[in-house]
Coordinates of C-alpha atoms in Angstrom, one line a residue:
M159 CA 10.9 -2.0 14.0
A160 CA 8.2 -0.3 16.6
P161 CA 6.2 2.5 15.1
A162 CA 6.9 5.9 16.5
T163 CA 4.0 7.4 18.1
E164 CA 2.4 9.9 16.1
A165 CA 2.1 13.5 16.4
P166 CA -1.0 14.9 17.1
A167 CA -2.2 17.7 14.7
R168 CA -3.5 21.5 16.3
T169 CA -7.5 21.0 16.1
T170 CA -10.1 23.3 16.6
A171 CA -13.9 22.5 17.4
E172 CA -14.0 22.7 13.7
G173 CA -11.7 20.1 13.1
P174 CA -7.2 19.8 12.2
T175 CA -5.9 23.5 11.3
Q176 CA -2.5 22.7 11.0
H177 CA -0.8 19.2 10.2
V178 CA 2.6 18.8 12.3
P179 CA 4.5 16.5 9.7
N180 CA 6.2 13.2 11.6
Q181 CA 9.4 12.9 10.1
T182 CA 10.1 9.9 12.4
D183 CA 8.0 7.4 10.7
G184 CA 8.2 9.4 6.9
L185 CA 4.1 9.9 6.9
D186 CA 3.8 13.2 4.9
F187 CA 3.0 14.4 1.4
E188 CA 5.4 15.4 -1.1
D189 CA 5.4 16.5 -4.4
A190 CA 4.7 13.2 -7.3
T191 CA 7.6 12.0 -9.3
R192 CA 7.9 9.7 -11.7
P193 CA 10.7 7.3 -10.8
A194 CA 12.5 5.2 -13.2
T195 CA 11.0 1.8 -12.6
N196 CA 11.1 -2.1 -13.6
A197 CA 8.5 -4.1 -15.1
V198 CA 6.6 -6.3 -13.7
I199 CA 4.9 -8.2 -16.6
A200 CA 2.4 -11.1 -16.6
L201 CA 2.0 -12.8 -20.2
T202 CA -1.2 -15.3 -20.0
G203 CA -2.7 -18.1 -22.0
P204 CA -3.7 -21.6 -22.9
S205 CA -1.0 -24.2 -23.7
N206 CA 0.9 -23.5 -26.6
S207 CA -0.1 -20.0 -27.4
G208 CA 3.2 -19.0 -27.0
K209 CA 4.1 -17.6 -23.4
T210 CA 7.3 -18.4 -23.0
Y211 CA 8.6 -17.6 -26.4
S212 CA 7.0 -14.2 -26.3
A213 CA 8.3 -13.8 -22.5
L214 CA 12.0 -14.8 -24.2
A215 CA 11.2 -12.1 -27.0
M216 CA 10.1 -9.3 -25.1
A217 CA 13.0 -9.9 -22.8
T218 CA 15.9 -9.8 -25.1
G219 CA 14.3 -6.2 -25.9
M220 CA 14.6 -5.2 -22.2
G221 CA 17.9 -6.3 -21.0
T222 CA 21.2 -8.4 -21.6
N223 CA 21.5 -10.5 -18.6
I224 CA 17.9 -12.7 -19.2
G225 CA 17.2 -15.3 -16.4
V226 CA 13.9 -17.9 -17.1
C227 CA 12.7 -19.8 -13.6
D228 CA 11.5 -22.9 -15.2
T229 CA 8.9 -24.7 -14.2
E230 CA 7.7 -26.8 -17.4
R231 CA 10.0 -29.5 -17.0
G232 CA 13.0 -27.6 -18.3
R233 CA 11.2 -26.8 -22.0
A234 CA 12.3 -22.9 -22.0
S235 CA 15.7 -24.8 -23.1
H236 CA 14.0 -25.5 -26.3
Y237 CA 14.5 -22.1 -27.3
A238 CA 18.4 -21.8 -26.3
D239 CA 19.1 -21.8 -30.2
L240 CA 17.3 -18.8 -30.7
F241 CA 17.6 -15.8 -27.6
P242 CA 20.4 -15.9 -25.0
F243 CA 19.2 -16.7 -21.8
K244 CA 20.4 -18.4 -18.2
H245 CA 18.5 -21.1 -17.2
L246 CA 16.9 -22.5 -13.9
R247 CA 15.3 -25.8 -13.9
M248 CA 13.2 -25.2 -10.7
P249 CA 13.3 -28.1 -8.2
D250 CA 9.6 -27.7 -6.6
F251 CA 7.5 -25.4 -7.0
R252 CA 7.3 -24.0 -3.0
P253 CA 7.0 -20.6 -3.1
Q254 CA 10.2 -20.5 -0.7
T255 CA 12.2 -22.4 -3.0
L256 CA 10.8 -19.3 -6.0
V257 CA 12.2 -16.7 -3.3
R258 CA 15.9 -18.1 -3.2
A259 CA 16.2 -18.3 -6.8
L260 CA 15.1 -14.8 -7.2
A261 CA 17.8 -13.9 -4.3
V262 CA 20.5 -16.2 -6.6
G263 CA 19.3 -14.0 -9.9
A264 CA 19.6 -10.8 -8.2
R265 CA 23.3 -12.0 -7.0
R266 CA 24.0 -12.9 -10.6
G267 CA 22.6 -10.2 -11.5
I268 CA 19.9 -11.2 -13.7
D269 CA 18.2 -8.1 -14.7
V270 CA 15.4 -9.7 -16.9
M271 CA 13.8 -12.6 -14.7
I272 CA 11.6 -15.2 -16.4
I273 CA 9.0 -16.7 -13.9
D274 CA 7.5 -19.7 -16.3
S275 CA 5.5 -20.2 -14.9
G276 CA 3.8 -18.6 -11.7
T277 CA 0.8 -20.7 -11.8
H278 CA 2.9 -23.7 -10.5
Y279 CA 3.5 -21.7 -7.2
W280 CA -0.2 -21.6 -6.8
S281 CA -2.0 -24.9 -7.6
G282 CA 1.3 -27.1 -8.5
R283 CA 2.6 -29.7 -6.2
G284 CA 3.8 -28.2 -3.2
G285 CA 2.6 -24.7 -4.6
V286 CA 0.1 -22.4 -2.0
L287 CA -3.1 -24.5 -2.3
E288 CA -1.2 -27.9 -1.8
Q289 CA 0.6 -26.2 1.5
V290 CA -2.8 -25.1 2.8
D291 CA -3.7 -28.4 2.6
R292 CA -1.3 -30.4 4.0
T293 CA -0.8 -27.8 7.3
T294 CA -4.9 -27.6 7.4
S295 CA -5.0 -31.7 7.4
A296 CA -2.2 -31.9 10.2
S297 CA -3.7 -29.0 12.4
R298 CA -6.1 -30.1 15.4
S299 CA -9.3 -28.3 13.9
G300 CA -9.2 -29.5 10.4
N301 CA -9.9 -25.5 9.6
A302 CA -8.5 -24.2 6.2
F303 CA -9.3 -20.9 7.6
T304 CA -7.8 -20.4 11.1
S305 CA -4.8 -23.3 10.7
G306 CA -4.0 -23.6 6.7
W307 CA -4.4 -20.2 5.6
K308 CA -3.7 -18.6 8.6
S309 CA 0.2 -20.4 8.1
V310 CA 0.4 -20.1 4.5
K311 CA -0.9 -16.8 3.8
P312 CA 2.6 -15.2 4.8
I313 CA 4.6 -17.5 3.1
E314 CA 2.5 -16.4 -0.3
H315 CA 2.6 -13.0 0.7
D316 CA 6.4 -13.1 0.9
M317 CA 7.0 -15.0 -2.5
W318 CA 4.8 -11.9 -4.0
D319 CA 7.0 -9.5 -2.2
A320 CA 10.2 -10.8 -3.4
V321 CA 8.8 -10.7 -7.0
M322 CA 7.3 -7.2 -7.0
A323 CA 10.8 -6.0 -5.4
Y324 CA 13.4 -8.0 -7.9
P325 CA 15.8 -5.5 -8.7
G326 CA 15.1 -6.0 -13.0
H327 CA 12.5 -6.3 -14.8
V328 CA 10.4 -9.8 -14.1
I329 CA 7.9 -11.2 -16.7
M330 CA 5.5 -13.8 -15.3
T331 CA 3.5 -16.7 -17.4
L332 CA 0.2 -17.6 -16.5
R333 CA -1.6 -20.9 -17.7
V334 CA -5.4 -20.4 -17.7
R335 CA -8.2 -22.8 -17.6
T336 CA -9.2 -23.4 -21.2
A337 CA -12.5 -24.2 -22.7
Y338 CA -13.6 -24.7 -26.2
E339 CA -15.9 -23.3 -28.6
L340 CA -17.4 -23.9 -31.8
V341 CA -16.3 -21.5 -34.7
T342 CA -16.6 -21.3 -37.9
N343 CA -13.3 -21.9 -40.3
K344 CA -12.1 -20.7 -43.6
N345 CA -13.7 -23.1 -45.4
G346 CA -17.2 -22.3 -44.1
G347 CA -17.3 -25.2 -41.6
V348 CA -17.5 -25.9 -38.0
E349 CA -15.1 -26.7 -35.4
P350 CA -13.8 -26.5 -31.9
K351 CA -11.5 -24.2 -30.8
K352 CA -9.5 -23.5 -27.8
I353 CA -10.0 -20.7 -25.8
G354 CA -8.5 -19.0 -22.4
L355 CA -10.5 -18.0 -19.5
K356 CA -9.2 -17.2 -16.3
P357 CA -5.5 -17.0 -15.0
D358 CA -4.8 -20.3 -12.8
Q359 CA -3.6 -18.2 -10.2
R360 CA -5.1 -16.5 -7.0
A361 CA -8.4 -14.4 -7.9
D362 CA -6.5 -10.9 -7.7
A363 CA -3.1 -11.6 -8.8
E364 CA -3.4 -9.0 -11.6
Y365 CA -3.4 -6.6 -9.3
E366 CA 0.2 -7.2 -8.5
F367 CA 1.1 -6.3 -12.6
D368 CA 1.5 -2.9 -13.7
F369 CA 1.3 -4.8 -17.2
V370 CA -0.8 -7.9 -18.9
G371 CA -1.4 -9.3 -22.0
D372 CA -3.4 -12.3 -22.8
L373 CA -2.3 -14.5 -25.5
D374 CA -4.1 -16.5 -28.6
M375 CA -4.0 -19.6 -30.1
D376 CA -2.7 -17.3 -32.6
H377 CA 0.0 -15.8 -31.1
V378 CA -1.8 -12.5 -30.8
M379 CA -2.0 -10.9 -27.5
T380 CA -4.3 -8.6 -26.4
V381 CA -3.4 -5.9 -24.1
S382 CA -5.7 -6.4 -20.8
K383 CA -3.8 -4.4 -18.4
C384 CA -1.0 -1.4 -19.0
S385 CA -0.5 0.9 -16.1
Y386 CA 2.1 3.0 -18.4
P387 CA -0.2 5.9 -19.4
G388 CA -0.2 6.1 -23.5
L389 CA 2.1 3.7 -24.3
F390 CA -0.5 0.6 -24.5
E391 CA -4.3 0.6 -24.6
S392 CA -6.6 -1.8 -23.2
G393 CA -7.8 -4.1 -25.7
E394 CA -4.8 -3.3 -28.2
R395 CA -4.0 -6.4 -29.7
I396 CA -0.3 -6.9 -30.6
E397 CA 0.4 -10.0 -32.9
L398 CA 3.8 -11.7 -32.4
P399 CA 4.9 -9.6 -29.2
N400 CA 8.7 -9.8 -29.8
T401 CA 11.9 -7.5 -28.8
E402 CA 10.2 -4.4 -30.2
T403 CA 7.5 -4.7 -27.5
G404 CA 9.8 -5.7 -24.4
H405 CA 12.5 -2.6 -25.8
K406 CA 9.2 -0.1 -25.7
I407 CA 7.8 -1.0 -22.3
V408 CA 12.0 -0.2 -21.1
K409 CA 12.3 2.9 -22.8
W410 CA 9.3 4.4 -21.2
L411 CA 10.0 3.1 -18.2
G412 CA 13.9 4.8 -18.3
E413 CA 12.8 8.2 -18.8
G414 CA 11.5 8.6 -15.4
T415 CA 13.4 9.7 -12.3
P416 CA 16.8 7.5 -11.5
M417 CA 16.4 5.7 -8.5
P418 CA 18.9 3.8 -5.7
T419 CA 18.7 0.1 -6.6
V420 CA 18.5 -2.6 -3.8
Q421 CA 21.9 -3.0 -4.3
D422 CA 22.6 1.0 -3.4
Y423 CA 20.7 0.4 -0.2
V424 CA 22.2 -2.9 0.8
D425 CA 25.2 -1.0 0.7
Q426 CA 24.3 1.7 2.6
V427 CA 22.9 -0.3 5.3
M428 CA 26.2 -2.3 5.7
K429 CA 28.5 0.7 6.1
P430 CA 29.4 1.1 9.6
E431 CA 28.7 5.0 9.6
T432 CA 25.0 4.5 9.0
T433 CA 24.0 4.8 12.4
Y434 CA 20.8 3.0 14.0
E435 CA 18.3 6.3 13.0
Q436 CA 19.3 6.6 9.7
L437 CA 18.3 3.0 9.6
L438 CA 15.1 3.2 11.1
T439 CA 14.2 6.4 8.9
L440 CA 15.4 4.5 5.7
Y441 CA 12.8 1.2 6.9
R442 CA 10.1 3.4 7.4
G443 CA 10.4 6.2 4.8
E444 CA 12.4 5.8 1.1
L445 CA 12.0 1.2 1.5
A446 CA 8.5 1.5 2.4
R447 CA 7.3 4.1 0.0
R448 CA 9.0 2.0 -2.5
G449 CA 7.8 -1.3 -1.7
L450 CA 11.5 -2.9 -1.4
L451 CA 11.3 -4.3 2.2
G452 CA 10.7 -7.7 0.8
A453 CA 13.8 -7.4 -1.7
A454 CA 15.4 -11.4 -1.5
L455 CA 18.7 -11.7 -1.0
F456 CA 22.0 -12.9 0.5
A457 CA 23.3 -11.1 3.8
P458 CA 26.9 -9.8 2.6
D459 CA 27.9 -10.5 6.3
T460 CA 26.5 -14.0 6.9
E461 CA 25.1 -15.2 3.4
E462 CA 22.4 -16.4 4.5
L463 CA 18.9 -15.7 2.6
T464 CA 17.3 -12.6 3.7
T465 CA 15.4 -9.5 3.0
L466 CA 16.2 -6.1 3.0
G467 CA 13.5 -5.2 5.8
N468 CA 15.2 -8.1 7.6
L469 CA 18.5 -7.3 6.9
I470 CA 18.5 -3.4 8.0
A471 CA 16.0 -4.6 11.3
R472 CA 19.2 -7.3 12.4
I473 CA 21.7 -4.6 11.5
G474 CA 20.0 -2.0 13.0
G475 CA 19.3 -3.7 16.5
T476 CA 23.1 -4.7 16.6
R477 CA 23.6 -0.6 15.9
K478 CA 21.2 0.4 18.7
T479 CA 22.8 -2.2 21.4
S480 CA 26.3 -0.8 20.8
D481 CA 25.2 2.6 20.7
D482 CA 23.4 2.2 24.1
N483 CA 26.2 0.5 25.8
N484 CA 28.6 2.9 24.8
A485 CA 26.4 5.1 26.3
E486 CA 26.1 3.0 29.5
R487 CA 29.7 2.8 29.8
S488 CA 30.1 6.5 29.4
A489 CA 27.7 7.4 32.1
A490 CA 29.3 5.2 34.3

């Protein structure tokens, strides 16, 4: 949907003196409120630090219908006797496949989605880096920036949009590059200890999450990022993250103002009485502000994999064409 022309502000020699709100594109200031939102959590750590167990333990305190997108050769199923959850062994590590899995999870009512792990969609077979290499090799230029990344970056953006807009809580585990340091053990001797360094994902991936916990080999989680004021302090250490840790996060998030769900918006879009103008306002306003245009779903009328934004654009286009045709017949 093309952006509407902005209404100009009245100006003098000293600059703008009055703002004229543009109601068609929703560009205006309004009183801030704290919405009830879903958690987007990252748990990082080296191998055997307890990422999968901690994710399942926290998820158990966050919802009742837990799903795991398992890229770790089905290892999450080892915990099936400890936690109730739905399991999906991912067939490949293409970002496009994860987007489809999120749409399936939304349809199945999965209210806490665990992606174990998100590293594979970056550096695994079929992941972003491999797709860039393949696209670059197949191009005439052989230039990763003008061919590979240009083609694959939108696919990566679609994946992150679907993760961020998932209609439930999301916990993503991330592998970290590891190293060893010499430490003094309890007997006074020196031994090597595995330590985690940087998460194996794109450099700025942590910006996508509102909570990041770093697990060590003693299964202690250090909070490195928390966007929930007053809930956890940066640097706070939590031994054996558990159900209570997840419940504490969900309780805080649930204290905000209730907001419509993705399904609420889908129902509104599909109502025949919803006009093209209403769809346009919804697209450019509330959904854009909430970052939900990239929510992955199956279209109610065609069953095709799409996004909330694309669904609105398609339905809106159909209704505009119908309105235009009706207007032409009336004029004739």
